[in-house]
Amino acid sequence: MAAENPVERLLSLKGEVSSLPFPADEKELDALRVKYLGKKGAVSVVSQEMRHVPAAQKPEAGRLLQEIRTAVEGLVERAETEIKRNRVLREIENEFFDATLPGTAPEFGSAHPISAVMDEIVDIFSGMGFQVEEGPETESDLYNFEKLNFPPEHPARDMQDTFRLTGVDKILRTHTSPVQIRAMEKYGAPLAVIAPGKVYRCDADVTHSPMFHQIEGFVIDKDITMGDLKGTLQAFVRRFYGQDAKIRFRPSFFPFVEPGAEVDVSCVLCGAKGCRVCKNSGWLEILGAGMVHPNVLSAAGVDPNAWGGFAFGLGIERLAMLKYGVDDIRLFFENDMRFLRQF
Ligand code: FA5
C-alpha cells in the first residue's frame, strides 16, 4: 500500500467487497472467510499496512477500513444463518416420522424390599399410636453415646464399630437410639415414638452390613413395665409375620436400658423346626430392648422418679431376611435386578 495511493486502494477493496456474491454453502463461506478475514486475508493485510498511511490520509483510510470490515463480517454472519437454516429445513424434509407407531412402554418400578418393610413396620406402630420422629445420620458423641449412658472410654462403645468423620467432631450414628434423647428433649413425657432410619457400623458379612436400617421404638409414661414391652412386641410380630409367630427374651446388656434383653422371633420360614436361615435353632435375633435407664431419662430432662419407659431397636434387614427367606444381607444392596424383581 505504501507505493500506491492508500485511499484509492481501500476504495477499490470496498467496491470489490460490496459486490461479493452471497455464499451458497459452507465451502463457499469458508473460502470467503479465508480470502478476506483470514490471517493473510485482504482485510488483515490492509489493517497491517495502515501504519504506512500518511497522517493526513489516516482518518479517511481508517473509516474506509472499518466500512470494509463491517461489510465482510455482516455478509459472513448472514450467510452463516442462512446456510444453517437451509440445512435444518433439508433435515426436516428428509426426516420420516410415523405418529401411528406404538411408543416404548416405560418399565414400572416398585419399592425396594427394605423400603417396603420399613413402611409396613411404621404403619403397624402408627396404628398402635406411636408418632414418627427422625434424627440426623451424622451425630455427636454426646447423643450417640454419652447421653445414652455410655461413660467416656467405656468398653461398651466398642460394641458398635463407629465410623468417625475426619475434620469435624461428628460420627455416623451407630444406632437410632439417639432419637430417644432428641425426642424427649423436644416433647418431654409422656411419649410414644418410633424412629426409622439409616445407621452405620464398620461391620460386613452375610448378616452384617456397614449401612443398615433400624427402627427405634420407645414409650415414656407412668407405671410402664416389662409386660408392656413384651405385649407391644408380641402384637407387632403377629401383625408382621402372622399369628403363629412367637418371641422370646434373652437377658442382654445395653448401657441405656436396665434390664436389657435381646429378642428372638421364631423362624417363620421353617415353622421353628430349624433351617439354614435360623441356623437350625428355630429362632432369629431381630432386636435389642429393655426398660429405659434412669440416667437416660435424666440426661434428656425427664424426671426418672416420675416417669419410666421401655425402648427397643429393630434391625430392618434382619426382619426382611426372615420375611422373604433371604440368606445374605448383601443381596439387598447389590441392586441386581434379578433379585429385586422378585419383590
Ligand atoms: C442396638 O443398636 C440398640 N440401639 C438397640 C436397642 C434399642 C436396645 C433400645 C435397647 C433399647 P444392636 O447393636 O444389637 O442394638 O442392634 C440392634 C439390631 O440391629 C440387631 O438386633 C440386628 O438386627 C441389627 N444389626 C446390628 N448390626 C447390624 C449390621 N451390621 N447389619 C445389619 N443389621 C445389624
Coordinates of C-alpha atoms in Angstrom, one line a residue, residues 104-111 337 340-341 343:
T104 CA -41.8 -47.5 24.1
A105 CA -43.6 -48.6 27.3
P106 CA -42.0 -47.3 30.5
E107 CA -40.8 -50.0 32.9
F108 CA -42.7 -50.0 36.1
G109 CA -40.6 -49.9 39.2
S110 CA -41.6 -51.0 42.7
A111 CA -40.5 -50.1 46.3
M337 CA -32.5 -56.5 39.1
L340 CA -35.1 -57.0 43.2
R341 CA -37.8 -58.1 40.6
F343 CA -40.4 -58.5 45.4

